[in-house]
Amino acid sequence: MQHNKKRSILVSVIKGLVLVLLLAMSGLTIYSYVISKDIDKRFSGKRWRIPSTVYSDSTLLYPGQRVNSSLFLEKLEHLGYQQVPHRPQQKGHMRVRGGSVELFLKDLRLPFLERDGFPLNITIQEGAIKSMSHLVTGEPISLLELGPEELMRFFGPEREQRRLISITEVPEHVKRAFLAAEDTRFYHHHGLDPWGILRAIYINLRHGDMRQGGSTITQQLAKNYFLTSEKSFSRKLKEMLMAVIVELMFEKDEILEIYLNEIYFGQKGSVAVNGLGEATHFYFGKPVQEISPDEAALIAGIVRAPGLYSPYVDRERCRARRNQVMNSMMNRGWLSKDDFQRAVEKPIEPIGFQTYGKRAAYFIDYLSGQVEALYSAEDLSRLGLSIFTTLDTQVQTAAERALSRGLERLEKSNPALRRKESGKELQGAVLVIQPKTGYILAMVGGRNYNVSQFNRVTQAQRQPGSAFKPFVFHAAMDHGYNPASRLSHGGHSYRTRPCLLRLCRRRDVAPFTLPQGRRG
């Protein structure tokens, strides 16, 4: 009797456990379905917000063209060309030698022009381009177009900057560098890697610090794309579940592509650098297709902690991490010993960068007013539009300096014009327009945009004064009049005629009579 009672209790317990297990599995199934729908929705739509970019006009160069050497070199630096002491061997490098500029042109990909980069020599004498020729063949070049400069971006609240790339554009040695740094068994697991977790625990205990993480690339993607960085057991369980679901829904190469476009690589001032496409330009000034194995290892090594391993933060720590990644590549047969030895001896040479800042600020404000009439702020911050303008950055720089020096010269020659109060200084404006087209080449709306954003070119309302007279005279000549014509100005409106008469008198032209039917 006692035996049957115990058996009954055991059966009840087993049934209860089975029921709890079935309920848990049902709940997990429903929860997994909800997560899978969310993942599918996020990945099937527009995956990232890409800020729209405003560009200057491109620059034409030709023999005989007048150039300001210092402004020209500044332009090349803004275009991302890096000075080197030797003859430029790769795209984006340049060398200045006396009156000549040697540069290896970058590839140019614009909606209206495509050109592969090539080595070029530009000779400048007496403020003008004397000649342009191919640096290797010596073939003369009669016309060259330099690409536009980036003026600003319409960022969203995240202030993330990225250039999307396809996995087909990523060289094999770059993929292997990331696998060696983050997940060597990526193509052999299904989202979770127990062996990787055990290996990481062993290595970290052996060295007494965090040498290796146990998260797979898929887990990192789930955390970065869907979750927060909160360190909790529940968040980790959700991350693991999402990693398995992602692996069931997508192919390995697609997961790797999303990961490489999503991952964080450091900070450019107030702007976050996200994605491999942006990182290669940020650190080396070149597209992903052109980076070498040691450069790939450096960038892959940064992912673990950009604030620690970035070459802009600590070059020695960056070098050690790069060499560690290359050593992992060599141990797996992805890098030969000879290539490894040559690579570890290479110095760390990032291209350098300028923190993000809006250039030609008054012009950009004027442009923004026009663009936002066509696109919403939301669209501008996420659609990744390329907006090409007519601004000439060299003319803009010259105009800004001319206004500043001109106002300083006026204040020096007439001390009564000088104001000590901030915001009340003597002001001015410069507008440079191309006469044949009306294109705006430069716009300076005030002395200092940080002090006053009031644009004295577009917002100030003032009398034109005598500057209006040539336009009146030109209009009269367009209607058939000439300096010998006569005007009669009795009994009629005099709104513009007195200006015309005074202008004529200054040219020693007698007053003339306006024929009947052309008055008013």
Coordinates of C-alpha atoms in Angstrom, one line a residue:
M1 CA 0.0 0.0 0.0
Q2 CA 2.8 2.4 0.9
H3 CA 4.6 1.4 -2.2
N4 CA 1.7 2.3 -4.4
K5 CA 1.3 5.6 -2.7
K6 CA 4.9 6.6 -3.4
R7 CA 4.6 5.4 -6.9
S8 CA 1.5 7.6 -7.3
I9 CA 3.3 10.7 -6.0
L10 CA 6.2 10.0 -8.3
V11 CA 3.9 9.8 -11.3
S12 CA 2.2 13.0 -10.3
V13 CA 5.6 14.8 -10.0
I14 CA 6.7 13.5 -13.4
K15 CA 3.4 14.6 -14.9
G16 CA 3.8 18.0 -13.3
L17 CA 7.3 18.4 -14.6
V18 CA 6.2 17.3 -18.1
L19 CA 3.4 19.8 -18.0
V20 CA 5.7 22.6 -16.8
L21 CA 8.2 21.6 -19.5
L22 CA 5.5 21.6 -22.2
L23 CA 4.2 25.0 -21.0
A24 CA 7.8 26.4 -21.0
M25 CA 8.4 25.0 -24.5
S26 CA 5.2 26.5 -25.7
G27 CA 6.0 29.9 -24.2
L28 CA 9.5 29.7 -25.6
T29 CA 8.1 28.8 -29.1
I30 CA 5.6 31.7 -29.0
Y31 CA 8.3 34.1 -27.7
S32 CA 10.7 32.9 -30.4
Y33 CA 8.1 33.4 -33.1
V34 CA 7.5 37.0 -31.9
I35 CA 11.3 37.6 -31.9
S36 CA 11.6 36.1 -35.4
K37 CA 8.9 38.4 -36.7
D38 CA 10.7 41.4 -35.2
I39 CA 14.0 40.3 -36.7
D40 CA 12.5 39.7 -40.1
K41 CA 10.8 43.2 -40.0
R42 CA 14.0 45.0 -39.1
F43 CA 16.2 43.1 -41.6
S44 CA 13.8 43.2 -44.5
G45 CA 13.3 46.9 -44.4
K46 CA 15.8 49.8 -44.4
R47 CA 18.4 48.5 -41.9
W48 CA 20.2 51.7 -41.1
R49 CA 19.8 55.5 -41.0
I50 CA 22.2 57.0 -43.5
P51 CA 22.7 60.7 -43.2
S52 CA 22.4 62.8 -46.4
T53 CA 25.6 64.5 -47.4
V54 CA 26.2 67.9 -48.9
Y55 CA 29.1 68.3 -51.3
S56 CA 30.9 71.3 -52.9
D57 CA 31.3 71.6 -56.6
S58 CA 34.1 69.5 -58.2
T59 CA 37.2 71.4 -59.3
L60 CA 38.6 71.6 -62.9
L61 CA 42.3 71.8 -63.4
Y62 CA 44.1 72.7 -66.7
P63 CA 47.4 74.1 -67.9
G64 CA 47.4 77.9 -67.7
Q65 CA 44.8 78.1 -64.9
R66 CA 45.6 80.6 -62.1
V67 CA 45.9 78.9 -58.7
N68 CA 46.7 79.9 -55.1
S69 CA 49.2 77.2 -54.1
S70 CA 48.4 77.3 -50.3
L71 CA 44.6 77.1 -51.0
F72 CA 45.2 74.3 -53.5
L73 CA 47.1 72.2 -51.0
E74 CA 44.5 72.9 -48.3
K75 CA 41.9 71.5 -50.8
L76 CA 43.9 68.4 -51.4
E77 CA 44.1 67.8 -47.6
H78 CA 40.4 68.3 -47.2
L79 CA 39.9 65.7 -50.0
G80 CA 41.8 63.3 -47.8
Y81 CA 45.2 63.3 -49.5
Q82 CA 48.1 62.5 -47.2
Q83 CA 51.6 63.9 -47.6
V84 CA 54.4 61.4 -47.7
P85 CA 58.2 61.9 -48.0
H86 CA 58.5 59.5 -50.9
R87 CA 57.0 59.3 -54.4
P88 CA 53.3 58.4 -53.9
Q89 CA 52.8 54.7 -54.4
Q90 CA 49.1 54.3 -53.4
K91 CA 45.9 56.2 -53.9
G92 CA 45.4 59.1 -51.6
H93 CA 49.1 59.9 -51.1
M94 CA 50.9 63.1 -52.3
R95 CA 54.3 64.7 -52.2
V96 CA 55.2 68.4 -52.6
R97 CA 58.5 69.1 -54.3
G98 CA 59.4 72.7 -54.9
G99 CA 57.0 73.9 -57.6
S100 CA 55.4 70.5 -58.3
V101 CA 52.8 68.4 -56.6
E102 CA 52.9 64.6 -57.1
L103 CA 49.8 62.8 -56.1
F104 CA 48.2 59.4 -56.7
L105 CA 44.6 60.3 -57.5
K106 CA 41.8 58.6 -55.7
D107 CA 39.0 56.8 -57.6
L108 CA 36.2 59.2 -58.5
R109 CA 32.6 57.9 -58.4
L110 CA 30.0 60.5 -59.1
P111 CA 26.6 60.3 -60.7
F112 CA 28.0 62.3 -63.6
L113 CA 31.6 61.1 -63.8
E114 CA 33.6 58.0 -63.0
R115 CA 37.4 57.8 -63.1
D116 CA 40.0 55.3 -61.7
G117 CA 42.9 56.8 -59.8
F118 CA 46.3 57.2 -61.3
P119 CA 49.6 58.9 -60.4
L120 CA 49.8 62.6 -61.5
N121 CA 52.3 65.4 -61.6
I122 CA 51.2 69.0 -61.5
T123 CA 53.8 71.8 -62.0
I124 CA 52.9 75.2 -60.7
Q125 CA 54.9 78.3 -61.7
E126 CA 54.2 82.0 -61.0
G127 CA 50.7 81.3 -59.6
A128 CA 49.5 79.2 -62.5
I129 CA 49.5 75.6 -63.6
K130 CA 52.3 75.2 -66.1
S131 CA 51.7 71.5 -66.9
M132 CA 50.0 68.3 -65.9
S133 CA 51.2 64.8 -66.8
H134 CA 51.0 61.2 -65.9
L135 CA 53.6 60.6 -63.2
V136 CA 54.8 57.3 -64.7
T137 CA 54.3 57.6 -68.5
G138 CA 54.8 61.4 -68.7
E139 CA 51.8 61.6 -71.0
P140 CA 50.4 65.2 -70.9
I141 CA 47.0 65.8 -69.4
S142 CA 44.9 68.7 -70.7
L143 CA 42.0 68.6 -68.3
L144 CA 41.4 67.0 -64.9
E145 CA 38.5 67.0 -62.5
L146 CA 39.0 66.7 -58.8
G147 CA 36.1 65.3 -56.7
P148 CA 33.9 67.5 -54.5
E149 CA 34.6 68.1 -50.8
E150 CA 32.1 67.0 -48.1
L151 CA 30.6 70.1 -46.5
M152 CA 28.2 68.6 -44.0
R153 CA 25.8 65.8 -43.2
F154 CA 22.2 65.8 -42.0
F155 CA 22.6 63.5 -38.9
G156 CA 19.8 61.9 -37.0
P157 CA 19.7 61.7 -33.2
E158 CA 22.2 58.8 -33.2
R159 CA 24.9 60.9 -35.1
E160 CA 26.2 57.7 -36.7
Q161 CA 28.3 57.8 -39.9
R162 CA 28.6 54.8 -42.1
R163 CA 29.2 53.7 -45.7
L164 CA 27.4 50.5 -46.7
I165 CA 29.3 47.8 -48.3
S166 CA 28.4 44.4 -49.9
I167 CA 30.1 41.2 -48.6
T168 CA 31.2 40.6 -52.2
E169 CA 33.4 43.8 -51.9
V170 CA 35.2 42.5 -48.9
P171 CA 38.5 40.7 -49.7
E172 CA 39.1 37.3 -48.2
H173 CA 42.0 38.5 -46.0
V174 CA 39.7 41.1 -44.4
K175 CA 37.0 38.5 -43.6
R176 CA 39.7 36.2 -42.1
A177 CA 41.0 39.1 -40.0
F178 CA 37.6 39.6 -38.4
L179 CA 37.1 35.9 -37.9
A180 CA 40.6 35.6 -36.2
A181 CA 39.8 38.5 -34.0
E182 CA 36.2 37.8 -33.0
D183 CA 34.9 34.3 -34.0
T184 CA 37.3 31.7 -35.6
R185 CA 34.5 29.1 -35.8
F186 CA 31.9 31.4 -37.3
Y187 CA 31.2 29.2 -40.4
H188 CA 31.0 26.0 -38.2
H189 CA 28.5 26.9 -35.4
H190 CA 24.8 27.8 -35.3
G191 CA 24.9 31.1 -33.4
L192 CA 26.4 29.7 -30.1
D193 CA 29.8 28.2 -29.8
P194 CA 30.3 26.1 -26.6
W195 CA 33.9 25.3 -27.5
G196 CA 34.6 29.0 -28.0
I197 CA 33.2 29.8 -24.6
L198 CA 35.3 27.1 -22.9
R199 CA 38.4 28.2 -24.8
A200 CA 37.9 31.9 -23.8
I201 CA 37.5 30.9 -20.1
Y202 CA 40.7 28.9 -20.2
I203 CA 42.7 31.6 -21.9
N204 CA 41.4 34.3 -19.6
L205 CA 42.2 32.2 -16.5
R206 CA 45.6 31.3 -17.8
H207 CA 46.6 34.9 -18.4
G208 CA 44.7 36.5 -15.5
D209 CA 42.9 39.0 -17.6
M210 CA 40.3 39.3 -20.4
R211 CA 42.3 38.2 -23.5
Q212 CA 39.3 36.6 -25.3
G213 CA 35.5 36.8 -25.4
G214 CA 33.1 34.0 -25.8
S215 CA 30.4 35.7 -27.8
T216 CA 30.1 34.8 -31.5
I217 CA 29.7 37.3 -34.3
T218 CA 26.0 36.5 -34.4
Q219 CA 25.6 37.2 -30.7
Q220 CA 27.4 40.5 -31.1
L221 CA 25.1 41.4 -34.0
A222 CA 22.0 40.5 -31.9
K223 CA 23.3 42.7 -29.0
N224 CA 24.3 45.7 -31.1
Y225 CA 21.3 45.7 -33.4
F226 CA 18.5 44.7 -31.1
L227 CA 19.6 45.0 -27.4
T228 CA 21.4 47.3 -25.0
S229 CA 24.8 46.9 -23.4
E230 CA 23.1 46.1 -20.0
K231 CA 25.0 43.3 -18.2
S232 CA 22.4 41.0 -16.9
F233 CA 21.5 37.3 -17.1
S234 CA 18.2 37.9 -18.8
R235 CA 19.7 40.1 -21.4
K236 CA 22.4 37.4 -22.1
L237 CA 19.7 34.7 -22.5
K238 CA 17.8 36.9 -24.9
E239 CA 20.9 37.5 -26.9
M240 CA 21.7 33.8 -27.2
L241 CA 18.1 33.0 -28.2
M242 CA 18.2 35.8 -30.9
A243 CA 21.5 34.5 -32.2
V244 CA 20.1 31.1 -32.8
I245 CA 17.0 32.5 -34.5
V246 CA 19.1 34.8 -36.7
E247 CA 21.2 31.8 -37.8
L248 CA 18.1 29.9 -38.7
M249 CA 16.7 32.8 -40.8
F250 CA 19.8 34.0 -42.7
E251 CA 22.8 32.7 -44.5
K252 CA 26.3 33.0 -43.0
D253 CA 27.6 35.6 -45.5
E254 CA 24.5 37.7 -45.0
I255 CA 24.9 37.7 -41.3
L256 CA 28.6 38.7 -41.7
E257 CA 27.6 41.5 -44.1
I258 CA 25.1 42.9 -41.6
Y259 CA 27.7 42.6 -38.8
L260 CA 30.4 44.4 -40.8
N261 CA 28.0 47.3 -41.6
E262 CA 26.7 47.6 -38.1
I263 CA 29.7 47.3 -35.8
Y264 CA 31.1 50.4 -34.0
F265 CA 34.7 51.4 -34.7
G266 CA 35.4 54.5 -32.8
Q267 CA 34.6 58.2 -32.5
K268 CA 35.2 61.1 -34.9
G269 CA 34.6 64.0 -32.6
S270 CA 30.9 63.9 -31.7
V271 CA 30.1 61.5 -34.6
A272 CA 30.2 57.7 -34.2
V273 CA 32.1 55.7 -36.9
N274 CA 30.0 52.6 -37.7
G275 CA 30.6 49.9 -40.3
L276 CA 33.7 48.6 -42.0
G277 CA 33.2 50.8 -45.0
E278 CA 33.4 54.0 -42.9
A279 CA 36.2 52.6 -40.7
T280 CA 38.7 52.0 -43.6
H281 CA 38.3 55.6 -44.7
F282 CA 38.5 56.9 -41.2
Y283 CA 41.7 55.1 -40.3
F284 CA 43.4 54.7 -43.7
G285 CA 41.6 56.9 -46.2
K286 CA 40.9 54.1 -48.6
P287 CA 38.0 51.7 -49.5
V288 CA 37.8 48.3 -48.0
Q289 CA 39.0 46.6 -51.3
E290 CA 42.4 48.3 -51.0
I291 CA 43.4 47.6 -47.4
S292 CA 46.3 45.3 -46.7
P293 CA 46.3 42.3 -44.3
D294 CA 48.0 44.3 -41.5
E295 CA 45.5 47.1 -41.9
A296 CA 42.7 44.6 -41.9
A297 CA 44.1 43.1 -38.7
L298 CA 44.4 46.6 -37.1
I299 CA 40.7 47.4 -37.9
A300 CA 39.5 44.0 -36.8
G301 CA 41.4 44.3 -33.5
I302 CA 39.8 47.6 -32.7
V303 CA 36.3 46.1 -32.5
R304 CA 36.9 44.7 -29.0
A305 CA 37.4 48.1 -27.5
P306 CA 37.8 51.1 -29.8
G307 CA 38.5 53.4 -26.9
L308 CA 41.6 51.3 -26.0
Y309 CA 42.9 50.0 -29.3
S310 CA 42.3 52.9 -31.7
P311 CA 45.6 54.2 -33.2
Y312 CA 44.3 57.7 -32.5
V313 CA 44.2 56.7 -28.8
D314 CA 47.3 54.5 -28.1
R315 CA 49.5 53.4 -31.0
E316 CA 51.6 50.9 -29.0
R317 CA 48.5 49.2 -27.6
C318 CA 47.0 49.2 -31.1
R319 CA 50.2 47.6 -32.5
A320 CA 50.1 44.8 -29.9
R321 CA 46.5 44.1 -30.6
R322 CA 47.1 44.1 -34.4
N323 CA 50.0 41.7 -34.0
Q324 CA 47.8 39.4 -31.8
V325 CA 45.2 39.2 -34.6
M326 CA 47.8 38.5 -37.2
N327 CA 49.3 35.8 -35.0
S328 CA 45.9 34.2 -34.8
M329 CA 45.6 34.4 -38.6
M330 CA 49.0 32.7 -39.0
N331 CA 48.1 29.9 -36.5
R332 CA 45.1 29.0 -38.6
G333 CA 47.0 29.1 -41.9
W334 CA 45.4 32.3 -43.1
L335 CA 48.7 34.2 -43.2
S336 CA 52.1 32.8 -44.0
K337 CA 55.0 33.2 -41.6
D338 CA 56.9 35.4 -44.1
D339 CA 53.9 37.7 -44.6
F340 CA 53.4 37.7 -40.8
Q341 CA 57.0 38.8 -40.2
R342 CA 56.9 41.6 -42.8
A343 CA 53.5 42.8 -41.5
V344 CA 54.4 43.0 -37.7
E345 CA 57.4 45.2 -38.6
K346 CA 55.2 47.8 -40.4
P347 CA 54.6 51.0 -38.5
I348 CA 51.1 52.1 -37.4
E349 CA 50.2 55.0 -39.9
P350 CA 46.6 56.1 -39.7
I351 CA 45.7 58.9 -42.1
G352 CA 44.5 61.3 -39.5
F353 CA 41.2 63.1 -39.4
Q354 CA 39.5 66.4 -38.8
T355 CA 36.6 66.4 -36.3
Y356 CA 33.2 67.0 -37.9
G357 CA 32.2 70.6 -38.4
K358 CA 29.9 72.4 -40.7
R359 CA 31.9 74.3 -43.4
A360 CA 30.7 77.4 -45.2
A361 CA 28.1 77.7 -42.5
Y362 CA 26.1 80.6 -43.9
F363 CA 25.8 78.9 -47.3
I364 CA 24.8 75.6 -45.7
D365 CA 22.0 77.4 -43.7
Y366 CA 20.8 79.0 -47.0
L367 CA 20.9 75.6 -48.7
S368 CA 19.1 73.8 -45.8
G369 CA 16.2 76.1 -46.2
Q370 CA 15.8 75.1 -49.8
V371 CA 16.4 71.4 -49.3
E372 CA 14.0 71.1 -46.4
A373 CA 11.3 72.5 -48.6
L374 CA 11.6 69.3 -50.7
Y375 CA 12.5 66.7 -48.0
S376 CA 11.6 66.3 -44.4
A377 CA 14.3 66.4 -41.7
E378 CA 13.5 62.7 -41.1
D379 CA 14.2 61.8 -44.7
L380 CA 17.4 63.8 -44.8
S381 CA 18.7 62.0 -41.8
R382 CA 18.0 58.5 -43.1
L383 CA 17.8 58.3 -46.9
G384 CA 21.6 58.9 -47.5
L385 CA 21.0 61.5 -50.3
S386 CA 24.0 63.0 -52.0
I387 CA 23.4 66.8 -52.5
F388 CA 25.9 68.5 -54.9
T389 CA 26.2 72.3 -54.8
T390 CA 28.0 75.0 -56.8
L391 CA 30.2 76.1 -53.9
D392 CA 33.9 76.4 -54.7
T393 CA 35.7 75.7 -51.4
Q394 CA 38.9 77.7 -52.5
V395 CA 36.8 80.7 -53.4
Q396 CA 34.9 80.3 -50.1
T397 CA 38.1 80.2 -48.0
A398 CA 39.5 83.2 -49.9
A399 CA 36.2 85.1 -49.3
E400 CA 36.1 84.4 -45.6
R401 CA 39.7 85.6 -45.2
A402 CA 39.1 88.6 -47.3
L403 CA 36.1 89.7 -45.2
S404 CA 38.0 89.1 -41.9
R405 CA 41.1 91.1 -43.0
G406 CA 39.0 93.8 -44.6
L407 CA 37.0 94.5 -41.5
E408 CA 40.2 94.4 -39.3
R409 CA 41.8 96.9 -41.7
L410 CA 38.8 99.2 -41.5
E411 CA 38.8 99.0 -37.6
K412 CA 42.5 99.7 -37.5
S413 CA 42.3 102.8 -39.8
N414 CA 39.2 104.1 -38.1
P415 CA 39.2 103.2 -34.3
A416 CA 35.7 104.6 -33.9
L417 CA 34.3 101.6 -35.8
R418 CA 35.7 99.1 -33.3
R419 CA 33.2 97.7 -30.8
K420 CA 34.3 95.9 -27.6
E421 CA 30.9 94.2 -26.9
S422 CA 30.6 90.7 -28.3
G423 CA 28.1 90.5 -31.1
K424 CA 28.3 94.2 -31.9
E425 CA 31.5 94.2 -33.9
L426 CA 31.7 95.7 -37.4
Q427 CA 30.0 93.3 -39.8
G428 CA 30.1 92.6 -43.5
A429 CA 29.1 90.1 -46.1
V430 CA 30.6 88.6 -49.3
L431 CA 28.7 86.9 -52.2
V432 CA 30.6 85.5 -55.1
I433 CA 28.5 84.5 -58.2
Q434 CA 29.6 83.1 -61.5
P435 CA 28.4 85.7 -64.0
K436 CA 27.4 83.3 -66.9
T437 CA 25.4 80.9 -64.8
G438 CA 24.4 82.7 -61.6
Y439 CA 26.0 79.8 -59.6
I440 CA 26.9 80.8 -56.0
L441 CA 30.7 80.1 -55.6
A442 CA 31.0 81.6 -52.1
M443 CA 28.8 83.1 -49.4
V444 CA 29.9 84.7 -46.2
G445 CA 27.0 86.2 -44.3
G446 CA 28.9 87.7 -41.4
R447 CA 32.2 88.0 -39.5
N448 CA 31.8 85.0 -37.2
Y449 CA 29.0 82.4 -37.5
N450 CA 29.5 81.2 -33.9
V451 CA 28.7 84.7 -32.7
S452 CA 25.9 85.6 -35.1
Q453 CA 24.0 83.3 -37.5
F454 CA 22.2 86.2 -39.1
N455 CA 23.0 86.0 -42.9
R456 CA 23.6 89.5 -44.1
V457 CA 23.6 88.2 -47.7
T458 CA 20.1 86.7 -47.7
Q459 CA 18.4 88.1 -44.6
A460 CA 19.4 91.8 -44.4
Q461 CA 17.1 94.2 -46.2
R462 CA 18.9 97.4 -47.3
Q463 CA 18.7 100.0 -50.0
P464 CA 20.9 99.0 -53.0
G465 CA 22.0 102.6 -53.6
S466 CA 24.0 103.5 -56.6
A467 CA 24.8 99.8 -57.2
F468 CA 21.4 99.6 -58.8
K469 CA 22.2 102.1 -61.6
P470 CA 24.1 99.7 -63.9
F471 CA 21.1 97.4 -63.9
V472 CA 18.7 100.2 -64.9
F473 CA 21.1 101.3 -67.7
H474 CA 21.4 97.7 -68.9
A475 CA 17.7 97.3 -69.0
A476 CA 17.3 100.4 -71.1
M477 CA 20.0 99.2 -73.6
D478 CA 18.1 95.8 -73.8
H479 CA 15.1 97.7 -74.9
G480 CA 16.9 99.5 -77.8
Y481 CA 18.2 102.6 -76.1
N482 CA 21.8 103.8 -76.4
P483 CA 23.9 106.6 -74.8
A484 CA 22.8 108.9 -77.7
S485 CA 19.0 108.4 -77.1
R486 CA 17.0 111.3 -75.5
L487 CA 14.5 111.1 -72.6
S488 CA 11.7 113.4 -71.8
H489 CA 10.9 113.3 -68.1
G490 CA 8.1 115.8 -67.7
G491 CA 4.7 114.8 -66.4
H492 CA 5.6 111.1 -65.8
S493 CA 6.8 108.8 -63.0
Y494 CA 10.4 109.2 -62.1
R495 CA 11.1 106.0 -60.1
T496 CA 14.1 104.9 -62.1
R497 CA 14.6 107.6 -64.7
P498 CA 16.5 110.1 -62.5
C499 CA 19.1 107.3 -61.8
L500 CA 19.4 106.7 -65.5
L501 CA 19.8 110.5 -66.2
R502 CA 22.5 110.9 -63.5
L503 CA 24.4 107.9 -64.8
C504 CA 24.2 109.4 -68.4
R505 CA 25.5 112.8 -67.2
R506 CA 28.5 111.1 -65.5
R507 CA 29.2 109.7 -68.9
D508 CA 29.0 113.2 -70.5
V509 CA 25.8 112.2 -72.4
A510 CA 23.2 114.9 -73.0
P511 CA 19.6 114.3 -71.7
F512 CA 17.4 112.6 -74.2
T513 CA 13.7 112.3 -74.9
L514 CA 11.7 109.1 -74.3
P515 CA 9.7 108.3 -77.5
Q516 CA 5.9 108.2 -77.1
G517 CA 4.8 104.7 -76.0
R518 CA 8.0 104.0 -74.0
R519 CA 7.2 106.1 -71.0
G520 CA 6.2 105.0 -67.5

